[in-house]
PDB file of C-alpha atoms in Angstrom:
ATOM      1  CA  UNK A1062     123.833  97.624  98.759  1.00 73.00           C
ATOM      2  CA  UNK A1063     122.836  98.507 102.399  1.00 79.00           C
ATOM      3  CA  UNK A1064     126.816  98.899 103.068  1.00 83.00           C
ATOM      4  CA  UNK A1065     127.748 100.922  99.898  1.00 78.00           C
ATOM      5  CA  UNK A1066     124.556 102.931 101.109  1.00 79.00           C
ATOM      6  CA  UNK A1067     126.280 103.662 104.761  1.00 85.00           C
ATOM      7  CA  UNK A1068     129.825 104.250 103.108  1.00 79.00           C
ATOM      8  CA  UNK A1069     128.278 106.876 100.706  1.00 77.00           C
ATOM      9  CA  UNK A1070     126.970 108.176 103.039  1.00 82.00           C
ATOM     10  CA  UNK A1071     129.787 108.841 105.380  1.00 83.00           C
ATOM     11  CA  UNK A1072     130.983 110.926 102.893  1.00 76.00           C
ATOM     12  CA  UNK A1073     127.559 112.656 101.876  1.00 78.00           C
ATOM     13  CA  UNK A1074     127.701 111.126  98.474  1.00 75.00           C
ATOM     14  CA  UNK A1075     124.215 109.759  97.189  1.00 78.00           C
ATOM     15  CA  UNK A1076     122.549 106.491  97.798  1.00 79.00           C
ATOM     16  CA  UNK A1077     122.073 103.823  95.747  1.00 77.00           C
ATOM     17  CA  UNK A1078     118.573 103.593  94.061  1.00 74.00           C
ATOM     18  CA  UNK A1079     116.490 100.538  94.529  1.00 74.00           C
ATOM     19  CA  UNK A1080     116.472  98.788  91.426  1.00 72.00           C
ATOM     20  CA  UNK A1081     113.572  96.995  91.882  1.00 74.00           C
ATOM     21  CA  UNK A1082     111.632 100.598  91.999  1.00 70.00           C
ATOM     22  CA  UNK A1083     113.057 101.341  88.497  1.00 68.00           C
ATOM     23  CA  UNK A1084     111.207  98.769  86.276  1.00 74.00           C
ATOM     24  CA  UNK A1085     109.496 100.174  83.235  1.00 74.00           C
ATOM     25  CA  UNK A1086     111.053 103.773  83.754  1.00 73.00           C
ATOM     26  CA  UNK A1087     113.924 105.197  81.217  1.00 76.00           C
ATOM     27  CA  UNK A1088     117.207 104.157  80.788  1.00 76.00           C
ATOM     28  CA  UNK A1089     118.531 108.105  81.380  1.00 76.00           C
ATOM     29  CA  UNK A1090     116.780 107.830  84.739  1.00 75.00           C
ATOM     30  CA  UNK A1091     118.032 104.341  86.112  1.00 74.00           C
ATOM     31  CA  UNK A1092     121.606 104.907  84.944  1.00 83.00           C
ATOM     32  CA  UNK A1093     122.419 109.354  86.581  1.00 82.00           C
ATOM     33  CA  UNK A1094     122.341 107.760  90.057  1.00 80.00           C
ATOM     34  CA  UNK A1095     124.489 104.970  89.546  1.00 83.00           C
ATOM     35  CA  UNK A1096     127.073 107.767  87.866  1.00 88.00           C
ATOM     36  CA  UNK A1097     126.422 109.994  90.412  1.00 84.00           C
ATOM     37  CA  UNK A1098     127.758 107.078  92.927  1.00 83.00           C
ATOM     38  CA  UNK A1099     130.614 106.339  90.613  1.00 87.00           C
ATOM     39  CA  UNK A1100     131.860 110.595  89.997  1.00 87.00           C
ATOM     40  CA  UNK A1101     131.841 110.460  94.302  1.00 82.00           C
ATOM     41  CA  UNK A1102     134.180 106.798  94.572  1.00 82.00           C
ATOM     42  CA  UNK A1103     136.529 108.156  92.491  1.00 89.00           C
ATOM     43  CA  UNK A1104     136.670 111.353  94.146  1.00 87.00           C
ATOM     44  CA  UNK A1105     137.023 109.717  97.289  1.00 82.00           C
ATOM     45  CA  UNK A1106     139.646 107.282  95.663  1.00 87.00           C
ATOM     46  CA  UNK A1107     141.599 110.091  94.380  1.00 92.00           C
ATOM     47  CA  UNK A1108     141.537 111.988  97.978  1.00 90.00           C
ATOM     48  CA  UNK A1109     143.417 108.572  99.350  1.00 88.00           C
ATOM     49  CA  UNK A1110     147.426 109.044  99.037  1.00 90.00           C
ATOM     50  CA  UNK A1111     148.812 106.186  97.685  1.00 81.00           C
ATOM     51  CA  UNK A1112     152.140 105.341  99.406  1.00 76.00           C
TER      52      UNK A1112
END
């Protein structure tokens, strides 16, 4: 998680939540960060040219 965390933020996308912090909150609330990471890896994906 650490390295995802450095990658992200190379680019300035958003960091990965500690899960052990989410225990007992809402569902909504665990799961917008972790699409928030995936929306920014596929726009990084899609800024790669495949050859």
């Amino acid at each position: 998680m650490a390295l995802l965390n450095v990658l992200l933020g190379l680019v300035g996308g958003p960091q990965v939540p500690d899960f052990s912090s989410l225990e007992g909150s809402a569902l909504d609330a665990a799961i917008a960060p972790l699409d928030a990471i995936v929306r920014t890896l596929q726009q990084v994906r899609a800024a790669i040219p495949i050859p």
